[in-house]
Tab-separated table of C-alpha atoms in Angstrom:
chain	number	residue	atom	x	y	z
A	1	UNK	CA	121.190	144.356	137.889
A	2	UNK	CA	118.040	142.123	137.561
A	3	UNK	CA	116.699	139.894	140.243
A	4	UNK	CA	114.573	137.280	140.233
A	5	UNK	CA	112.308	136.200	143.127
A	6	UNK	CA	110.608	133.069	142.503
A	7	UNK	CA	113.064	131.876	140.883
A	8	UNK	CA	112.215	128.103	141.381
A	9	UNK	CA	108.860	128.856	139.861
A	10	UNK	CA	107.527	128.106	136.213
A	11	UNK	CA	107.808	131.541	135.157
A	12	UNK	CA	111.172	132.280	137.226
A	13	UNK	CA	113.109	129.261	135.926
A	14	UNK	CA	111.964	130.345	132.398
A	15	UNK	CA	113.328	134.100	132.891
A	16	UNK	CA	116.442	132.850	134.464
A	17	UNK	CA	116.784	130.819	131.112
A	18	UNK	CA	116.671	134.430	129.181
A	19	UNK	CA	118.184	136.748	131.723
A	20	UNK	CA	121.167	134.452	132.405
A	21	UNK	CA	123.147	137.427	134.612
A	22	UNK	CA	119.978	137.854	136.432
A	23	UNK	CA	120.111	137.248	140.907
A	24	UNK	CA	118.008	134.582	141.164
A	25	UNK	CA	116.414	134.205	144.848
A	26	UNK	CA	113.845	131.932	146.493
A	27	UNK	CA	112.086	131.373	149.881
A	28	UNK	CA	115.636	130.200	151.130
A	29	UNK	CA	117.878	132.573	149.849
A	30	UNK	CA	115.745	135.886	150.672
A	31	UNK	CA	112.614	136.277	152.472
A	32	UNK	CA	111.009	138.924	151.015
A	33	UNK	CA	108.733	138.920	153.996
A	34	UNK	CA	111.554	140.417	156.057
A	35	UNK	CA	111.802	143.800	155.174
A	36	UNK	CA	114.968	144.538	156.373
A	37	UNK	CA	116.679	141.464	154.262
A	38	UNK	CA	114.974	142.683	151.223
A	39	UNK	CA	116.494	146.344	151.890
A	40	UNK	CA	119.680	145.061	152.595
A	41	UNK	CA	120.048	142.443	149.983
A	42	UNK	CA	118.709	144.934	147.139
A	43	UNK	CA	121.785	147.424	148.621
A	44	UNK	CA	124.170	145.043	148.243
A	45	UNK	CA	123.589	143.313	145.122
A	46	UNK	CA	123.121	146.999	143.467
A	47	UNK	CA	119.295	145.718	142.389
A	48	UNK	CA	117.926	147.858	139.628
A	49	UNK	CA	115.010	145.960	139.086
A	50	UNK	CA	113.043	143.537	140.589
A	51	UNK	CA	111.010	140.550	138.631
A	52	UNK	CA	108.686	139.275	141.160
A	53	UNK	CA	107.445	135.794	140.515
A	54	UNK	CA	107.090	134.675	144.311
A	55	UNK	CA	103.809	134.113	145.755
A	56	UNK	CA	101.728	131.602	147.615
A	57	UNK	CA	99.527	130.216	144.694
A	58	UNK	CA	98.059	127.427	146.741
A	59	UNK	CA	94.157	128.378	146.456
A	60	UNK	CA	92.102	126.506	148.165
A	61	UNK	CA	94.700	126.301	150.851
A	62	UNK	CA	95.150	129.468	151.727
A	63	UNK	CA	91.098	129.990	152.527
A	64	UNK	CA	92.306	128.244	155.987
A	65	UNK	CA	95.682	130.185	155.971
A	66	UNK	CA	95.134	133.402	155.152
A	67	UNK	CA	98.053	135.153	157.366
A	68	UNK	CA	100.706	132.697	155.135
A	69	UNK	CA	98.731	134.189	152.263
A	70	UNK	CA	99.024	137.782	153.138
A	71	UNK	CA	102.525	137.551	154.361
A	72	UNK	CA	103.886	136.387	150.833
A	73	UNK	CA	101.618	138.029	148.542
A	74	UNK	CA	100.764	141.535	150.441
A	75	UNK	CA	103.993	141.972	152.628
A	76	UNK	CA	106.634	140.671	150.269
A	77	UNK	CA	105.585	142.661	147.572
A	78	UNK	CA	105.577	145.637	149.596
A	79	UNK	CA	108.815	145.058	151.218
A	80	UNK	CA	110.080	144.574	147.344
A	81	UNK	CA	108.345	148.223	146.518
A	82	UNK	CA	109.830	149.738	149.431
A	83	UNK	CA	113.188	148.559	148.954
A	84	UNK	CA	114.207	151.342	146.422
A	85	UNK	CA	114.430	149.017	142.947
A	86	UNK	CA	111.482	149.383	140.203
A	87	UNK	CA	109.544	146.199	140.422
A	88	UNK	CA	107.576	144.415	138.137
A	89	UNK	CA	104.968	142.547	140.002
A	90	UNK	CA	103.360	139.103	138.607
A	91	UNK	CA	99.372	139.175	139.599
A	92	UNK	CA	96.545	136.808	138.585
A	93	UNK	CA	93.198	136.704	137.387
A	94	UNK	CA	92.087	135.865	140.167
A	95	UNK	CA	91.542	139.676	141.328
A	96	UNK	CA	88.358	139.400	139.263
A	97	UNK	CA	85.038	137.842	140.378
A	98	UNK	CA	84.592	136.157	136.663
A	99	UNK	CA	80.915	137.500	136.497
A	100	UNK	CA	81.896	139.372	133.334
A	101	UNK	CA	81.108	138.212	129.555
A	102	UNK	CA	83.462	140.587	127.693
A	103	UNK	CA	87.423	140.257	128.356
A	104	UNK	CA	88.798	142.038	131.740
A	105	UNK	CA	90.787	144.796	130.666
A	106	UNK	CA	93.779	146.041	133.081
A	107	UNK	CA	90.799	149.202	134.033
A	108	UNK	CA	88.308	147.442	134.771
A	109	UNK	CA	86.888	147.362	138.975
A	110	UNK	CA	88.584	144.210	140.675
A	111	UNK	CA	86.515	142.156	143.119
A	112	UNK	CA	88.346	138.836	144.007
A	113	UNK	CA	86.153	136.008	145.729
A	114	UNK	CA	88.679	134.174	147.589
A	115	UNK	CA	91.515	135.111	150.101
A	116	UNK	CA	94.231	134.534	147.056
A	117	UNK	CA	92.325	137.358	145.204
A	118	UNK	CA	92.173	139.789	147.782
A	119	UNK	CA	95.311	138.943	148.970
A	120	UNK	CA	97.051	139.203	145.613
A	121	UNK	CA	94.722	142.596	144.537
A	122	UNK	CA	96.594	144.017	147.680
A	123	UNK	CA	99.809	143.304	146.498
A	124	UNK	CA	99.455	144.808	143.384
A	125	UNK	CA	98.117	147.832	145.022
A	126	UNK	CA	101.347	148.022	147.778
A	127	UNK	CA	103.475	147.421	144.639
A	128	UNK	CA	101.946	150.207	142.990
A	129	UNK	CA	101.779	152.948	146.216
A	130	UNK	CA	105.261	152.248	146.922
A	131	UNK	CA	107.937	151.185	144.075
A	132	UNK	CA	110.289	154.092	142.177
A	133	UNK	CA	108.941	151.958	139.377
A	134	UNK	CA	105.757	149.598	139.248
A	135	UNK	CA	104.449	147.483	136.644
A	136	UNK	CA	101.794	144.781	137.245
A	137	UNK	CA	101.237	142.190	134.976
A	138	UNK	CA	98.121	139.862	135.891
A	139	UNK	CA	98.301	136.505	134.245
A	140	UNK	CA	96.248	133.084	134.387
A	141	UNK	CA	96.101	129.543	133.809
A	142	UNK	CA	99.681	129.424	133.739
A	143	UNK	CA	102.008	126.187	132.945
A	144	UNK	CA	105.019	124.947	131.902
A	145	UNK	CA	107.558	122.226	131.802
A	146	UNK	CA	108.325	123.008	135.590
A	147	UNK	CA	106.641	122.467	138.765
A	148	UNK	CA	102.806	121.301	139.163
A	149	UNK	CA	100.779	122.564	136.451
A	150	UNK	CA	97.390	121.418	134.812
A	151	UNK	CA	99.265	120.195	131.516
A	152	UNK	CA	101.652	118.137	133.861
A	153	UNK	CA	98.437	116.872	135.667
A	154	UNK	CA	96.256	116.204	132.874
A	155	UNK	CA	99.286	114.554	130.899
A	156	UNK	CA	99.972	111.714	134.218
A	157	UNK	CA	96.305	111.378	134.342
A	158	UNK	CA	95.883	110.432	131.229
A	159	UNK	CA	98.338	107.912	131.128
A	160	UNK	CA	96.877	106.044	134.423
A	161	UNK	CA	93.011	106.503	133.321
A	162	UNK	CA	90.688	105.677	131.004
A	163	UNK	CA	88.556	108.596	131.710
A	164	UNK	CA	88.348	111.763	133.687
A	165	UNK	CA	86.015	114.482	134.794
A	166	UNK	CA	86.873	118.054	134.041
A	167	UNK	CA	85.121	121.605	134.283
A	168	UNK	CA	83.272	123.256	131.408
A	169	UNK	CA	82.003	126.061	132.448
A	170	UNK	CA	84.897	128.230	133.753
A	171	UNK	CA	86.250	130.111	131.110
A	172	UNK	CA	89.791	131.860	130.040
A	173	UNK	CA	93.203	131.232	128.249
A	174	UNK	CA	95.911	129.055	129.021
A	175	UNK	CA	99.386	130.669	129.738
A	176	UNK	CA	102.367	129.398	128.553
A	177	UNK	CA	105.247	130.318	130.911
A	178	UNK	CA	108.036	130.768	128.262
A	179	UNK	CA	105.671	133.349	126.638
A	180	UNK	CA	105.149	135.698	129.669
A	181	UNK	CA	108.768	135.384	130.143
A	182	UNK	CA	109.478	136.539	126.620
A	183	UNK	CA	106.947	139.549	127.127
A	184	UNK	CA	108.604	140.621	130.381
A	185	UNK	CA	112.063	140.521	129.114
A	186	UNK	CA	110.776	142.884	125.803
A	187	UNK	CA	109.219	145.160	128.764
A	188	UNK	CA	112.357	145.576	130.450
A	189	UNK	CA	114.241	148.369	128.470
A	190	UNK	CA	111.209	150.382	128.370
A	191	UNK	CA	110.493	150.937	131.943
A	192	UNK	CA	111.411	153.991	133.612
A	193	UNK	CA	110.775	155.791	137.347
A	194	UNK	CA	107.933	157.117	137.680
A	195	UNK	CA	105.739	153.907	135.695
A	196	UNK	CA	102.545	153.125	137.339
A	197	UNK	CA	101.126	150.590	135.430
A	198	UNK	CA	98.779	147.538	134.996
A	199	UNK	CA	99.124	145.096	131.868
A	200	UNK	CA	97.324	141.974	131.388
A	201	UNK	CA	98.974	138.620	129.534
A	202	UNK	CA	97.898	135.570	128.532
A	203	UNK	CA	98.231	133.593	124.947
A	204	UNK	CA	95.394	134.552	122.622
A	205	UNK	CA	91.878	132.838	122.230
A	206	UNK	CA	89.527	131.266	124.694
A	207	UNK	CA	88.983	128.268	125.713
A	208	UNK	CA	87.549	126.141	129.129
A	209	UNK	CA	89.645	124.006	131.134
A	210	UNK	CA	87.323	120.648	129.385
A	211	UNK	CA	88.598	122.128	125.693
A	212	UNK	CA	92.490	122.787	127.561
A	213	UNK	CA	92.314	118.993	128.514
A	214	UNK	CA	90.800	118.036	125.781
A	215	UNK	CA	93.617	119.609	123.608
A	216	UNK	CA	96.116	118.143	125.790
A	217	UNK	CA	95.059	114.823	125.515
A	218	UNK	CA	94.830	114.481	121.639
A	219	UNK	CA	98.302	116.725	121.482
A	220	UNK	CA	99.684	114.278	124.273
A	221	UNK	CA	98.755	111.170	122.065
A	222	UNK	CA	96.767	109.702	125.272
A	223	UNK	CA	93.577	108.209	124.381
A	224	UNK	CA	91.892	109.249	127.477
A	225	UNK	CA	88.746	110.337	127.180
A	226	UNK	CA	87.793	113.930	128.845
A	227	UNK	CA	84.385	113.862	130.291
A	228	UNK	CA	82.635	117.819	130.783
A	229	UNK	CA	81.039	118.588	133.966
A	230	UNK	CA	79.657	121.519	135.541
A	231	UNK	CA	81.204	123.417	138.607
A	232	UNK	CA	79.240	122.659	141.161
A	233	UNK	CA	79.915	118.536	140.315
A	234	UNK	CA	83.739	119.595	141.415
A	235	UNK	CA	83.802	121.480	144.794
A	236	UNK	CA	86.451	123.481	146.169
A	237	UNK	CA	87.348	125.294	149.133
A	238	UNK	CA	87.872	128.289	147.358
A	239	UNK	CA	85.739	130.212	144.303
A	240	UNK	CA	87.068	130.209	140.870
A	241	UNK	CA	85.900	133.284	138.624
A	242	UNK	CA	83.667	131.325	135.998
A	243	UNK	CA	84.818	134.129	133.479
A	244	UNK	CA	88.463	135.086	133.530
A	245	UNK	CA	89.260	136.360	129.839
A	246	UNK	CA	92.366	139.036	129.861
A	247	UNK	CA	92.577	141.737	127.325
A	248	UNK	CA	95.847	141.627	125.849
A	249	UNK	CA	95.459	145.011	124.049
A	250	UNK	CA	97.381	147.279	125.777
A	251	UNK	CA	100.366	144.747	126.353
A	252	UNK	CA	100.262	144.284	123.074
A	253	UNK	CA	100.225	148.261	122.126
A	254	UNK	CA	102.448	149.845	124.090
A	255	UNK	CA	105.257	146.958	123.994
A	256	UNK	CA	104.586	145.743	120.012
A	257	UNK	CA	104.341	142.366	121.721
A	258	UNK	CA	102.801	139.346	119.358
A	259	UNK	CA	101.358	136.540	121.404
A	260	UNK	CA	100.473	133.405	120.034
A	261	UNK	CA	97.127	131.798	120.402
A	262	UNK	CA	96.920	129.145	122.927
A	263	UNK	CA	96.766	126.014	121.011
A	264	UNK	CA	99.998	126.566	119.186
A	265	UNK	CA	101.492	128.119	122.354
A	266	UNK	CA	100.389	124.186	123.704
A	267	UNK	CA	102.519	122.590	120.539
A	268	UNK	CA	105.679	124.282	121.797
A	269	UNK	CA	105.607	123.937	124.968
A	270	UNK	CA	104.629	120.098	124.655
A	271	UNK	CA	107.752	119.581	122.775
A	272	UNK	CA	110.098	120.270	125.851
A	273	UNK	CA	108.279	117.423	128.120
């Protein structure tokens, strides 16, 4: 049996759309931050494996509330890992400091900047000491018809304004929810006990958030026009790694996954809004 924490999430409502006989569970139905629930409920439900898509993604926030950060993205996964199921954890970019110029690849050192990244690097590493089964997949820039999500933003922005300001110097690849989904569900038959192991996912090429809202725009049909500015014109509480490319080589490898580059990814996913 398959659950799904998260579930309310982008990516969770887009596995629960694939895994129909999945558990699907959320802050209200299981607190994985209670480690005795999480034992208990894995027990009873006869939980094989365990998609985890909960965390507390709020960035900038959780600089100023770090022990809500830690508790859901360090404790919760562990509790998860510790509960007997295999796990497959769901990590970010963010465990990178974005100095790099060449594509992160799942070996490379990890130094996060901000209490999200150190907070989710330690999850991945409790998900790793502990689960029968562990398989981290870091992701980034992720969206979706669901939820808050750049795209969504971008798309009600450009419908009120004639203009807007938007970063062009931090650097990655746009996610497309339905795709990770897809790529987790194809991992699923191939993990066994024993796994200990970090993938990365995103859609294929590069691209900065100025071209992502660029893109969206002219695929959105809104004639607002996107205006490029540097980082340090757009403060925030919390650092962003200026340089968060993923290699998708070994995903792709050892699961004969195709990913589509991010600007079709963008089509499809438009067409469900």
């Amino acid at each position: 049996m398959y659950l799904i924490t998260g579930s309310r999430g982008q990516l969770g409502q887009e596995l629960a759309k694939l895994l129909p006989d999945a558990i699907l569970t959320d802050s209200d139905s299981l607190d994985i931050t209670d480690a005795d629930a999480v034992r208990e409920f894995v027990r009873a439900n006869n939980i094989e494996t365990i998609i985890n898509c909960a965390a507390y993604t709020a960035v900038d926030r959780a600089e100023d509330d770090a022990d809500a950060a830690y508790n859901v993205n360090v404790t919760g996964p562990e509790n998860l890992a510790k509960s007997g199921a295999r796990v497959i954890h769901v990590s970010t970019d963010y465990v990178f400091d974005g100095t790099a110029h060449t594509p992160y690849t799942p070996d490379d050192a990890t130094c996060p900047v901000s209490v999200y990244g150190r907070t989710k690097r330690a999850g991945e590493i409790a998900v790793l000491d502990n689960a029968r089964a562990a398989i981290v997949i870091r992701t980034a820039w992720l969206y979706s018809p669901y939820g808050n999500n750049f795209v969504k933003t971008m798309r009600r922005l450009g419908a009120e304004k004639d203009s807007i300001n938007v970063v062009c110097d931090q650097i990655g690849t746009p996610t497309c929810a339905a795709d990770l989904a897809r790529a987790i569900v194809a991992m699923l038959p191939h993990i066994h006990d024993g796994m200990r192991e970090i993938y990365h996912f995103t859609n294929e090429g590069v691209c900065s958030w100025y071209d992502f809202a660029c893109a969206i725009m002219k695929l959105s049909g809104l004639a607002c026009h996107v205006n490029p500015i540097p980082s340090a014109a757009y403060p925030t509480r919390a650092a962003r790694p200026a340089y968060s490319v993923l290699s998708k080589e070994k995903i792709k490898s050892d699961f004969n996954i195709t990913i589509p580059h991010w600007q079709e990814a963008l089509i499809q996913c438009l067409k469900q809004f």
